[in-house]
PDB file of C-alpha atoms in Angstrom:
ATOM      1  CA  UNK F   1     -91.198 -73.775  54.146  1.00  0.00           C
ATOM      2  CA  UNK F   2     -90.877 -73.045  50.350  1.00  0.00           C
ATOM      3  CA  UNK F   3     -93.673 -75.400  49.841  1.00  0.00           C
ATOM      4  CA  UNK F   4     -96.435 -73.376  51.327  1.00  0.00           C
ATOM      5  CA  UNK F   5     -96.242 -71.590  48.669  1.00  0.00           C
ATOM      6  CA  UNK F   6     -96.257 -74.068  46.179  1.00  0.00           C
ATOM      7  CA  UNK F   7     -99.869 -73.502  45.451  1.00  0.00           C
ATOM      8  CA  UNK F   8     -99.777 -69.959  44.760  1.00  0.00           C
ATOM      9  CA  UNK F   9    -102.160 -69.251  41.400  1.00  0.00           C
ATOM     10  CA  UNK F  10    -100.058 -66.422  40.246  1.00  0.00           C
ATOM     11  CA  UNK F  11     -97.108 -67.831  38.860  1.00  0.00           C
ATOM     12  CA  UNK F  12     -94.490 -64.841  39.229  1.00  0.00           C
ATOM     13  CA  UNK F  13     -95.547 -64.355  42.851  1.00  0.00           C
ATOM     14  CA  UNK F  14     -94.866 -68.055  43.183  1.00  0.00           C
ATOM     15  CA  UNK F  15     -91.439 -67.286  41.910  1.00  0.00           C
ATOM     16  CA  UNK F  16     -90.821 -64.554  43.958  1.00  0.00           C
ATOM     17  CA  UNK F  17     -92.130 -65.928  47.559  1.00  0.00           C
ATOM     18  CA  UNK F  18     -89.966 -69.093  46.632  1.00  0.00           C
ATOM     19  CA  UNK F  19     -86.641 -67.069  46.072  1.00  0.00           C
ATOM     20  CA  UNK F  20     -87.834 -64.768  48.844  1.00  0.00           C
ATOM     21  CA  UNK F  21     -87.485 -67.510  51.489  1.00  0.00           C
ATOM     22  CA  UNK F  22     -85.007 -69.347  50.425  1.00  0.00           C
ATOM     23  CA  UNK F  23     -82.665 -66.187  50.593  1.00  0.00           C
ATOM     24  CA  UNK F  24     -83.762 -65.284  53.642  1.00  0.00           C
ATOM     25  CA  UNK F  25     -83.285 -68.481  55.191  1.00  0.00           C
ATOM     26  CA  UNK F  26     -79.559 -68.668  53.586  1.00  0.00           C
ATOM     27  CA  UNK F  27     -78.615 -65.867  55.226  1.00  0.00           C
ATOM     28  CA  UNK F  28     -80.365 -66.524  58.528  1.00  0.00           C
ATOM     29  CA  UNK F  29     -78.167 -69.761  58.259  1.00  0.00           C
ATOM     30  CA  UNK F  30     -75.167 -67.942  57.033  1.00  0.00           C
ATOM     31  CA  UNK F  31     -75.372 -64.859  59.580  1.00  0.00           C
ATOM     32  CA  UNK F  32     -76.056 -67.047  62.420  1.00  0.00           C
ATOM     33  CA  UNK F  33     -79.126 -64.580  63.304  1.00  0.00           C
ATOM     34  CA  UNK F  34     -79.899 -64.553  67.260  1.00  0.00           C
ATOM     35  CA  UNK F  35     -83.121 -64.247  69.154  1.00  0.00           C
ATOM     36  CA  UNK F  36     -82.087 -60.067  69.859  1.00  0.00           C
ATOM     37  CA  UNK F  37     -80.625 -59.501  66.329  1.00  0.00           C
ATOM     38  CA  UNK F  38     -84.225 -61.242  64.733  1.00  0.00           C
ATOM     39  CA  UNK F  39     -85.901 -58.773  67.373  1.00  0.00           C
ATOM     40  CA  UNK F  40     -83.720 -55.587  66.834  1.00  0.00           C
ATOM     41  CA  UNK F  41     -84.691 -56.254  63.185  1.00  0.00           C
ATOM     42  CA  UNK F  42     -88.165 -56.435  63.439  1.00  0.00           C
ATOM     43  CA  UNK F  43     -87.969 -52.996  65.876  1.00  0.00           C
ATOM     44  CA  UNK F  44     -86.141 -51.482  63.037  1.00  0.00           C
ATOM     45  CA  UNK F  45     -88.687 -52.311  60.729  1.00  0.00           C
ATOM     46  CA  UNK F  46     -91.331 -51.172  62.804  1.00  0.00           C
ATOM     47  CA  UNK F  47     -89.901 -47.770  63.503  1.00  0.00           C
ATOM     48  CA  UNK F  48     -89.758 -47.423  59.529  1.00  0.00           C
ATOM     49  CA  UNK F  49     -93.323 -48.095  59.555  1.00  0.00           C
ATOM     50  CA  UNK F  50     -94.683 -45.659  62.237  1.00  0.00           C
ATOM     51  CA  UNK F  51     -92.297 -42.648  61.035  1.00  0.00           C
ATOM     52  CA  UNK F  52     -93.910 -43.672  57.276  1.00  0.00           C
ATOM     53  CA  UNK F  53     -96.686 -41.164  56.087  1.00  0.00           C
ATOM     54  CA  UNK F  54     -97.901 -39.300  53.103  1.00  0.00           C
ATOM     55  CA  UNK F  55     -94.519 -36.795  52.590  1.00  0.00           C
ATOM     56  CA  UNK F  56     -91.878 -39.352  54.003  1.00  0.00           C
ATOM     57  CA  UNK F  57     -91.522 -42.603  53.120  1.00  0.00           C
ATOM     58  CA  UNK F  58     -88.544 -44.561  54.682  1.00  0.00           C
ATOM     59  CA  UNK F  59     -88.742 -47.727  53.422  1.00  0.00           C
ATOM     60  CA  UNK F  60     -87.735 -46.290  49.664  1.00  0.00           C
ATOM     61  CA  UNK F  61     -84.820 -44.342  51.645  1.00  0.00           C
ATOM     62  CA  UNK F  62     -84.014 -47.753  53.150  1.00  0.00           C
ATOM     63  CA  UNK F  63     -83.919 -48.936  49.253  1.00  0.00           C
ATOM     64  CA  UNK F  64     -81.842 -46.812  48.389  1.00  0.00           C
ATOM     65  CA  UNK F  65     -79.171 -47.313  51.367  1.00  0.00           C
ATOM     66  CA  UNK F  66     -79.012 -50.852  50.365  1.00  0.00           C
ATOM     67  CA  UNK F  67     -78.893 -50.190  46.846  1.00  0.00           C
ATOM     68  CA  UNK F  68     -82.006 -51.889  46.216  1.00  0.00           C
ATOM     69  CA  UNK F  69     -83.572 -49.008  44.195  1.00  0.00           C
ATOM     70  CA  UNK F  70     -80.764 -48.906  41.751  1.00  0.00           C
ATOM     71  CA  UNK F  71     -80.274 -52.510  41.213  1.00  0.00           C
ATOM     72  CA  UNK F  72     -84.065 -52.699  40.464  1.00  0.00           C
ATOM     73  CA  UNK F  73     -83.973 -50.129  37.835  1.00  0.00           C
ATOM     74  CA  UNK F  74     -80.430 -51.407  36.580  1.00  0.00           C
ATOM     75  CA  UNK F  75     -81.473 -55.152  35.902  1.00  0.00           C
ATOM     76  CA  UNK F  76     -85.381 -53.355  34.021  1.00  0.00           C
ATOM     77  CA  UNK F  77     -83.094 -50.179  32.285  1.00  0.00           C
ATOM     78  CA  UNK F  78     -80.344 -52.634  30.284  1.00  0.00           C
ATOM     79  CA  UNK F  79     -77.659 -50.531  28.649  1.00  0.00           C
ATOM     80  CA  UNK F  80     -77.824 -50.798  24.956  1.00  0.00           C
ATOM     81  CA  UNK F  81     -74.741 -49.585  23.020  1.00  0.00           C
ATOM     82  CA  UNK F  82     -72.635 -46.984  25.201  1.00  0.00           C
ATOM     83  CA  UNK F  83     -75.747 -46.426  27.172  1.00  0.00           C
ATOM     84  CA  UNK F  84     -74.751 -45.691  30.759  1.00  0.00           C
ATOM     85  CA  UNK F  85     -76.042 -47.343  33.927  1.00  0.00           C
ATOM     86  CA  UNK F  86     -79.403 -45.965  34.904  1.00  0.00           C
ATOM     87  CA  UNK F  87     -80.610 -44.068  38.308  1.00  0.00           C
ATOM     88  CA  UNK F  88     -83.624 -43.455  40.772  1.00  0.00           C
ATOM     89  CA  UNK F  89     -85.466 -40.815  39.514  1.00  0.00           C
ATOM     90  CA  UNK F  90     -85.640 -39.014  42.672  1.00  0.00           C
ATOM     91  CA  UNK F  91     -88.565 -37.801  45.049  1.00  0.00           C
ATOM     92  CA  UNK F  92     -88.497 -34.072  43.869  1.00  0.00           C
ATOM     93  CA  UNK F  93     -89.576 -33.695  40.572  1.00  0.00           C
ATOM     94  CA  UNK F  94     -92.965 -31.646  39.619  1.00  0.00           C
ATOM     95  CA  UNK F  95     -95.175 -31.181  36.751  1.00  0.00           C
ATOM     96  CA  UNK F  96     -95.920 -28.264  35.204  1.00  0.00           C
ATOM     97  CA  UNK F  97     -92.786 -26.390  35.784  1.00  0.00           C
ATOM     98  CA  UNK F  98     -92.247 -23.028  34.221  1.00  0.00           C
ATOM     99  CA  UNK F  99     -90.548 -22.068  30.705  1.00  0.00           C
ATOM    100  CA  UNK F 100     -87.545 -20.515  30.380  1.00  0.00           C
ATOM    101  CA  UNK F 101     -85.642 -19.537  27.167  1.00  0.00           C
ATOM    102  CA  UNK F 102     -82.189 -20.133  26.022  1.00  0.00           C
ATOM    103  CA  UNK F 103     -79.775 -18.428  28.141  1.00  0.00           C
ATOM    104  CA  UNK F 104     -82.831 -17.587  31.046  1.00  0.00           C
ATOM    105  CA  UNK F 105     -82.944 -17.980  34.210  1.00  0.00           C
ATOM    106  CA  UNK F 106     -84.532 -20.932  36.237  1.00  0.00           C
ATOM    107  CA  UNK F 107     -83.509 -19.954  39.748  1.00  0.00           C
ATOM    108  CA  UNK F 108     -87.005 -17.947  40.526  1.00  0.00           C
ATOM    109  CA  UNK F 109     -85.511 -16.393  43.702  1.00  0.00           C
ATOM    110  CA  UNK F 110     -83.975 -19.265  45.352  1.00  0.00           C
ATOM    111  CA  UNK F 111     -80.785 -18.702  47.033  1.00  0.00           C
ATOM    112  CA  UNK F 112     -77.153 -19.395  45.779  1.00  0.00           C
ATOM    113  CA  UNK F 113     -74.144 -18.616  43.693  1.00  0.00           C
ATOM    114  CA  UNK F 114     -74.976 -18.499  39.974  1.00  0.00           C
ATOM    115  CA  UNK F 115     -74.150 -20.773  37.901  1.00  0.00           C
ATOM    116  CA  UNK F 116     -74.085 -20.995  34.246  1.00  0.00           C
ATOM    117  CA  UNK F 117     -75.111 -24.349  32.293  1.00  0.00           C
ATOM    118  CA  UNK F 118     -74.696 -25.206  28.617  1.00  0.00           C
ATOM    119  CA  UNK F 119     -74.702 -28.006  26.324  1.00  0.00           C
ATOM    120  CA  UNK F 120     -76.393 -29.865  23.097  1.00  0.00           C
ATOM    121  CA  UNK F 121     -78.535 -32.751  22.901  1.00  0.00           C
ATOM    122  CA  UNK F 122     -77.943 -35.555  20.239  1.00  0.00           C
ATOM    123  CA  UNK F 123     -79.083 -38.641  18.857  1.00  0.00           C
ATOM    124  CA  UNK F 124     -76.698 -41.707  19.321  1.00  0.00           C
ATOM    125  CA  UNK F 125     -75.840 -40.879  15.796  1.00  0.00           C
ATOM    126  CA  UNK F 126     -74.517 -37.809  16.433  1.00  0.00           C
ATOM    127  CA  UNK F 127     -77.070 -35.879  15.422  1.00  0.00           C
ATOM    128  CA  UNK F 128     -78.510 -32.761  17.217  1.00  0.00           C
ATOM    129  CA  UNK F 129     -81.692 -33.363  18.466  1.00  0.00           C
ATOM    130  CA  UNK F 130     -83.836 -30.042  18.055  1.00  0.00           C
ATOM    131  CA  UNK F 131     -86.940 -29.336  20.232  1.00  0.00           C
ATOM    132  CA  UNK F 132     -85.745 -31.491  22.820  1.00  0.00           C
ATOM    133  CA  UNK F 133     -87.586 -30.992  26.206  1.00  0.00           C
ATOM    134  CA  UNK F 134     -85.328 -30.629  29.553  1.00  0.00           C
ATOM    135  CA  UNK F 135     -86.518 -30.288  32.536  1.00  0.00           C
ATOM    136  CA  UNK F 136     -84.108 -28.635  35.419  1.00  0.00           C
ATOM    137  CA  UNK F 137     -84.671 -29.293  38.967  1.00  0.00           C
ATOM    138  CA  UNK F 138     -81.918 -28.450  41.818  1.00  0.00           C
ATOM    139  CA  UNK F 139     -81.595 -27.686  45.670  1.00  0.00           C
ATOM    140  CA  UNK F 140     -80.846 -24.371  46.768  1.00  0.00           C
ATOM    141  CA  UNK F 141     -78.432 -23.152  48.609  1.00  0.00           C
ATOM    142  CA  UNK F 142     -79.652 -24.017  52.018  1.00  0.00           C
ATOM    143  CA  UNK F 143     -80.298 -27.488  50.325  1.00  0.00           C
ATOM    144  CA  UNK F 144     -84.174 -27.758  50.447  1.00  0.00           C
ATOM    145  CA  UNK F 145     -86.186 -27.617  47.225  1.00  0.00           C
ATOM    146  CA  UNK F 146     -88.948 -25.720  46.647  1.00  0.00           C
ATOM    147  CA  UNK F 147     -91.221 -28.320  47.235  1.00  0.00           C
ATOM    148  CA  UNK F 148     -89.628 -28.884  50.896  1.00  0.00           C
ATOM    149  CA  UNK F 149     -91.244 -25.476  51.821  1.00  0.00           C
ATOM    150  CA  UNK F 150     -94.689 -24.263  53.013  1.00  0.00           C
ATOM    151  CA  UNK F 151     -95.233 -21.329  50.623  1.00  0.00           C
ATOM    152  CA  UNK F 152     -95.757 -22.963  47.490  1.00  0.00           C
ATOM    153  CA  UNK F 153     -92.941 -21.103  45.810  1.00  0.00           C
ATOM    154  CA  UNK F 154     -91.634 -22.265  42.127  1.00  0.00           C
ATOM    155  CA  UNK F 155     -87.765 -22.302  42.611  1.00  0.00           C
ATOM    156  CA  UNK F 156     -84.393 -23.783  41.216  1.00  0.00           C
ATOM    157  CA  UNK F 157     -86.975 -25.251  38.550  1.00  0.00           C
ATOM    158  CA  UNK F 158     -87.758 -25.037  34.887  1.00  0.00           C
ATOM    159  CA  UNK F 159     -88.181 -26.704  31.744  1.00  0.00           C
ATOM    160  CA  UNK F 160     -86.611 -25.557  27.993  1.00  0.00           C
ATOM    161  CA  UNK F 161     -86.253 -26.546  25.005  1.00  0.00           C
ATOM    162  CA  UNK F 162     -83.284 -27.501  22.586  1.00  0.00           C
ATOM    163  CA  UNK F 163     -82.719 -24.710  19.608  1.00  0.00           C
ATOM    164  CA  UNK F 164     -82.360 -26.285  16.070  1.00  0.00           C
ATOM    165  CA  UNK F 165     -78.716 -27.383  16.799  1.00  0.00           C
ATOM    166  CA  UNK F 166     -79.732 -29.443  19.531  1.00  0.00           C
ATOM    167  CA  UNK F 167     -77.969 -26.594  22.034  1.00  0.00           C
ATOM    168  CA  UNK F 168     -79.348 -25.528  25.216  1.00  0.00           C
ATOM    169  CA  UNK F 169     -78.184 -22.858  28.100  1.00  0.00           C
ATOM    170  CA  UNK F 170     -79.548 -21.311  31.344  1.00  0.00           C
ATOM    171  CA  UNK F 171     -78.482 -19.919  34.256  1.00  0.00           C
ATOM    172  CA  UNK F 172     -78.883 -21.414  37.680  1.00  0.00           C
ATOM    173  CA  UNK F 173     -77.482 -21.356  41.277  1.00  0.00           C
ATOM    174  CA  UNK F 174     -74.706 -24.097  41.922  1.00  0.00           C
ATOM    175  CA  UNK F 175     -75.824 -27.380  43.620  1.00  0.00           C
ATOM    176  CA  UNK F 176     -75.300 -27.732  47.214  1.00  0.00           C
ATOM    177  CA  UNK F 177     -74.830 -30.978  49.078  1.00  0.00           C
ATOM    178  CA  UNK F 178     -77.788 -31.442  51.359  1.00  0.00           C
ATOM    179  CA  UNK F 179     -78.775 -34.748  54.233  1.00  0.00           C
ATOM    180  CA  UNK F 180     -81.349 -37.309  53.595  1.00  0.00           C
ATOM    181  CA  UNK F 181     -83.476 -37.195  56.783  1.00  0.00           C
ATOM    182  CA  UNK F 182     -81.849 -38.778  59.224  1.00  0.00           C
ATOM    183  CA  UNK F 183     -83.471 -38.728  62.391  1.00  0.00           C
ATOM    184  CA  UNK F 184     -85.235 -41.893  61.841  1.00  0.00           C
ATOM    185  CA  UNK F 185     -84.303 -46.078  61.812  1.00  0.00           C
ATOM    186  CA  UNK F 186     -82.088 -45.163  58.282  1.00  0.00           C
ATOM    187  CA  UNK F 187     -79.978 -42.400  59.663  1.00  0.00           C
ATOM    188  CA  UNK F 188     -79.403 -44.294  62.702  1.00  0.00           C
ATOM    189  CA  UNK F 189     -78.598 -47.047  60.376  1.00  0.00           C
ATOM    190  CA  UNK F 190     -76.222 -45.056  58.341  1.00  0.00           C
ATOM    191  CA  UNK F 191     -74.516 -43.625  61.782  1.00  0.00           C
ATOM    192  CA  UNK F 192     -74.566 -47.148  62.805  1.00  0.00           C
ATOM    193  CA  UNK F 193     -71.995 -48.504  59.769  1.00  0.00           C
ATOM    194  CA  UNK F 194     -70.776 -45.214  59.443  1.00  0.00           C
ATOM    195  CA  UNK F 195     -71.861 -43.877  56.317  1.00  0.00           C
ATOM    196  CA  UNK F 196     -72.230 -40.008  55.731  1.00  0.00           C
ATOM    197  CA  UNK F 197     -76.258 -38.696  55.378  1.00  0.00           C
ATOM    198  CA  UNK F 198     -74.624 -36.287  52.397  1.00  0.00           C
ATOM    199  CA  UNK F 199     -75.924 -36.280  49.302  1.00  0.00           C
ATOM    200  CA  UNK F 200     -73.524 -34.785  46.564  1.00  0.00           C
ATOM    201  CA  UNK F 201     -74.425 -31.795  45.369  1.00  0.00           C
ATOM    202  CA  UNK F 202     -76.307 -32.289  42.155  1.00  0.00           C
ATOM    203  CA  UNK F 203     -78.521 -30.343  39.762  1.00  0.00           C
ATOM    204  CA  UNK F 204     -81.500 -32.661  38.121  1.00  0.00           C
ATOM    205  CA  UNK F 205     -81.869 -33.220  34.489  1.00  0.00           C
ATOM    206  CA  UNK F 206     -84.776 -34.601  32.205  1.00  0.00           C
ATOM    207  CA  UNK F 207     -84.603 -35.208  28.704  1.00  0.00           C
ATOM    208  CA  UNK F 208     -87.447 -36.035  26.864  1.00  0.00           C
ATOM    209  CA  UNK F 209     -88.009 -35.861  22.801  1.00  0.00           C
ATOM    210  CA  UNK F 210     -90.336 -37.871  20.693  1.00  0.00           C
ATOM    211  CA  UNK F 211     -89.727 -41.273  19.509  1.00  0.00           C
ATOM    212  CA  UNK F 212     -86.392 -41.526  22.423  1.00  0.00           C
ATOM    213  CA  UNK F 213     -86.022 -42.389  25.461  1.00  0.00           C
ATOM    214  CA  UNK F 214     -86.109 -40.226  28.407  1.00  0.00           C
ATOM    215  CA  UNK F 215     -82.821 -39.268  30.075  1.00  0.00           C
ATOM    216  CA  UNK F 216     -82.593 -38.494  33.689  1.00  0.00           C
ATOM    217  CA  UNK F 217     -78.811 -37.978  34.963  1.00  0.00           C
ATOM    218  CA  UNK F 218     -77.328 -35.402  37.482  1.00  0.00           C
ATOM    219  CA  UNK F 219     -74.744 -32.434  37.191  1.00  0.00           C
ATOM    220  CA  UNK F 220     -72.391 -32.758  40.013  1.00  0.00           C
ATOM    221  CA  UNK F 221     -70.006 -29.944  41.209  1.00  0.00           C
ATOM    222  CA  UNK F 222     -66.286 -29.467  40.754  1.00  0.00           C
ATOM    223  CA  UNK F 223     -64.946 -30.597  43.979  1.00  0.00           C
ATOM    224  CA  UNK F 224     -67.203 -31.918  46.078  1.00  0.00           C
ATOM    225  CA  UNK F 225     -66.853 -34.784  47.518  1.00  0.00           C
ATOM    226  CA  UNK F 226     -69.573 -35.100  50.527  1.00  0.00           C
ATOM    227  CA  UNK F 227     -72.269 -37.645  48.739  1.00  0.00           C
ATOM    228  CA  UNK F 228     -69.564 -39.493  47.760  1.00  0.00           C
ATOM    229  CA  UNK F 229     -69.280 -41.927  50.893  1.00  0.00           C
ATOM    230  CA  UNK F 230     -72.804 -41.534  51.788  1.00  0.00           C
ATOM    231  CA  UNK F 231     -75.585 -42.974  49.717  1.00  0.00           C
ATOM    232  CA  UNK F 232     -73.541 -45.153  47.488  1.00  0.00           C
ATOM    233  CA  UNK F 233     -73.412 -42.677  44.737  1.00  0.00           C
ATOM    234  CA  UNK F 234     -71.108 -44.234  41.681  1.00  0.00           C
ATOM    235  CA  UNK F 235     -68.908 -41.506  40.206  1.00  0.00           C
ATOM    236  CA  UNK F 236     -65.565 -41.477  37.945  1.00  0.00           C
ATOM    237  CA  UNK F 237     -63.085 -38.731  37.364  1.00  0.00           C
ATOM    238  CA  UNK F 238     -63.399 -35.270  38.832  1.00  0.00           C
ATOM    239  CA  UNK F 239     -66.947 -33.901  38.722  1.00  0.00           C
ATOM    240  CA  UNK F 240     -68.766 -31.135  37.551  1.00  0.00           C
ATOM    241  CA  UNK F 241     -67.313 -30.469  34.617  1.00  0.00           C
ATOM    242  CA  UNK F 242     -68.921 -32.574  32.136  1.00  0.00           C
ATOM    243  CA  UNK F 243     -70.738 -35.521  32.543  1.00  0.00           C
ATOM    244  CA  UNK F 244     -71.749 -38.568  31.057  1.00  0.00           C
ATOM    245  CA  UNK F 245     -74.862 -40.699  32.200  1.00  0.00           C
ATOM    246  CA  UNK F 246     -77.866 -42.301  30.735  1.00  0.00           C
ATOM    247  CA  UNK F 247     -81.426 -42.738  30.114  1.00  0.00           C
ATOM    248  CA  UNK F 248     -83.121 -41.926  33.603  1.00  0.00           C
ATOM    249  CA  UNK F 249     -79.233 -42.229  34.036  1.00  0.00           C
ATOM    250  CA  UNK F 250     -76.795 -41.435  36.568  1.00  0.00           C
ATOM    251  CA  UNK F 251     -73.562 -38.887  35.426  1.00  0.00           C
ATOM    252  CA  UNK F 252     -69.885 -39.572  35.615  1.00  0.00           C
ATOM    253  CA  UNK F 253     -67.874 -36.422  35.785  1.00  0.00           C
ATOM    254  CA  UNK F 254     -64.869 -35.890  33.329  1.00  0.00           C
ATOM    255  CA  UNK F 255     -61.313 -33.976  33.752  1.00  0.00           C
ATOM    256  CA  UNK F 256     -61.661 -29.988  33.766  1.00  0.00           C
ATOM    257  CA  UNK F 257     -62.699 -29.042  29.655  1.00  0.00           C
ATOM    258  CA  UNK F 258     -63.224 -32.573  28.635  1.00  0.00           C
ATOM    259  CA  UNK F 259     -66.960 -32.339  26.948  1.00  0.00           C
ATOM    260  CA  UNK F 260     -68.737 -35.466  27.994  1.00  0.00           C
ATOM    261  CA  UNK F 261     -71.838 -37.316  26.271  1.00  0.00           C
ATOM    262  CA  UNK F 262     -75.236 -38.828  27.799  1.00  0.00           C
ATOM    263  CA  UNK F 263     -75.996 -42.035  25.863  1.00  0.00           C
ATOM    264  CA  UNK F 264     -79.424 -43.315  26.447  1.00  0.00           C
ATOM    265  CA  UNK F 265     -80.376 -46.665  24.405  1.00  0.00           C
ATOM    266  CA  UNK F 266     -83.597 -46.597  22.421  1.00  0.00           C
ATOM    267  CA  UNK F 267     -87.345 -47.107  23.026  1.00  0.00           C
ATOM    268  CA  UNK F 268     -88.237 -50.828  23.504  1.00  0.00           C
ATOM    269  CA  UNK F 269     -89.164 -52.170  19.880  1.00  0.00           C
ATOM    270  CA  UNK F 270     -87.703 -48.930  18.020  1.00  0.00           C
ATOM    271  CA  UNK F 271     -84.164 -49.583  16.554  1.00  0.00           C
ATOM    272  CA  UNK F 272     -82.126 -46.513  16.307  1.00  0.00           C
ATOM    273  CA  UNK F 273     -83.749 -44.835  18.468  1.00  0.00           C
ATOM    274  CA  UNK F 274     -82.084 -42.490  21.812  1.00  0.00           C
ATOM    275  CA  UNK F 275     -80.675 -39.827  22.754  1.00  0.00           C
ATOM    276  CA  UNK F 276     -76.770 -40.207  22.499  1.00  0.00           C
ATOM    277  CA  UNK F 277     -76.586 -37.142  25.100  1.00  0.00           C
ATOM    278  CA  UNK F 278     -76.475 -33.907  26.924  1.00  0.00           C
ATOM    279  CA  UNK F 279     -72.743 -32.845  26.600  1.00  0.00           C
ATOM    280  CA  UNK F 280     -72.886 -30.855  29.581  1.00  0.00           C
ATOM    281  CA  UNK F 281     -70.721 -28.076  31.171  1.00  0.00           C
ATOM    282  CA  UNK F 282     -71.541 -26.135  34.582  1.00  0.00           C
ATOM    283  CA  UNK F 283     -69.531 -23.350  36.000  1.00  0.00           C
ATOM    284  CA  UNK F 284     -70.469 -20.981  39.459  1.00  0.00           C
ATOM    285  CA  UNK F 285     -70.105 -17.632  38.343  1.00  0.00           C
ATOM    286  CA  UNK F 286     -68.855 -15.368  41.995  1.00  0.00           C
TER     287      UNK F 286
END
């Protein structure tokens, strides 16, 4: 079979079609596949199809159940120095959010407990990077973001910028854990194998600055541990805290006033370059 696609012009898609089937038939071979299982398969697939349109799309939630999306970004985002493993950026972010100062506000209305956020940005030699652009995205407390509503609203969202000491600080409402939609062929997957729909609860964070390389990590919160069987996501320690991730990065929590560091390696071709972190501390405020 691997042959009819010996005379494929394009060599990469030669490569790929090649490994493709000979995978697939190792684990047809392996698994023992029947006739139903083959058709069950091919029903599932289907389904993801027809429940597929221009706001859903379930094959990238089937990605990310098998851990497809963040192998793909892990073998293209290699970790250089401490860098951290890297994550999916997520389905949620927007352009053009609005500016808040130091110390502001980025809630816009949405519902939840405050919560205060603080940290500095540095260089992965320590030093503070100033003018840094983050950008703050997060659920609210009925776990929707504002995008997942029909009035246009701006909420739970902002962008700032780092002072001259690389610090930064806003208020916002504390993450809530929230389902992936599952009332299609994933979620009956997941139910199937009995995995959990939960996401942890997780504030967003972007962090761009000239010359390095964009970080994208998440803030979890102290405690909670719903995500944590559900959508394979990787965390060490308790979390909340502080965290430490990477360049479009995912965080690991650390122990209750340990100050943790997101590493990011550099810009392809540009030694020395990346952002050595956001040390990072959240607390709700009742």
């Amino acid at each position: 079979m691997r042959r009819s696609f010996a005379g494929t012009a394009d060599p990469r898609l030669r490569t790929l079609m090649d490994a493709l089937v000979r995978h697939l038939h190792a684990f047809l071979r392996e698994t023992r596949l029947t006739e139903e299982e083959w058709q069950a398969a091919i029903a599932f697939l289907t389904a993801a199809g027809h429940i597929t349109d221009d706001r859903r799309q379930e094959f990238i939630l089937l990605s990310d159940v098998l851990g497809a999306s963040m192998q793909t970004i892990a073998i293209n985002n290699l970790a250089h120095g401490d860098a951290t493993e890297a994550t999916v950026f997520g389905p949620f972010f927007v352009e053009g959010s609005p500016r808040v100062e130091a110390g502001g506000d980025i809630a816009g209305g949405a519902p939840g407990e405050p919560c205060w956020v603080e940290g500095t940005v540095t260089d992965t030699g320590g030093r503070p990077v100033a003018g840094a652009r983050i950008e703050v995205w997060e659920a609210d407390d009925d776990g929707l973001y504002d995008v997942q509503y029909d009035d246009e609203r701006t909420a739970a969202r902002a962008h700032l910028l780092t002072d001259d000491a690389g610090r930064y600080s806003f208020w916002g409402i504390t993450p809530t854990p929230y389902a992936i939609p599952d009332d299609g062929p994933v979620g009956r997957l997941l139910a199937a194998t009995g995995r959990s729909p939960m996401r942890a609860a997780h504030l967003h964070f972007m962090v761009t600055a000239p010359g390095l390389r964009t970080l994208v990590t998440h803030i979890f919160v102290e405690g909670d541990e719903s995500g944590r069987a559900g959508l394979g996501v990787r965390r060490e320690g308790l979390p909340g805290q502080a965290l430490r991730g990477t360049a479009r990065g995912h965080a690991r929590a650390r122990r209750p006033g340990g100050r943790g560091h997101l590493v990011a390696g550099p810009l392809r071709h540009r030694a020395g370059a990346g952002l050595r972190g956001v040390t990072s501390r959240a607390r709700p405020v009742s």
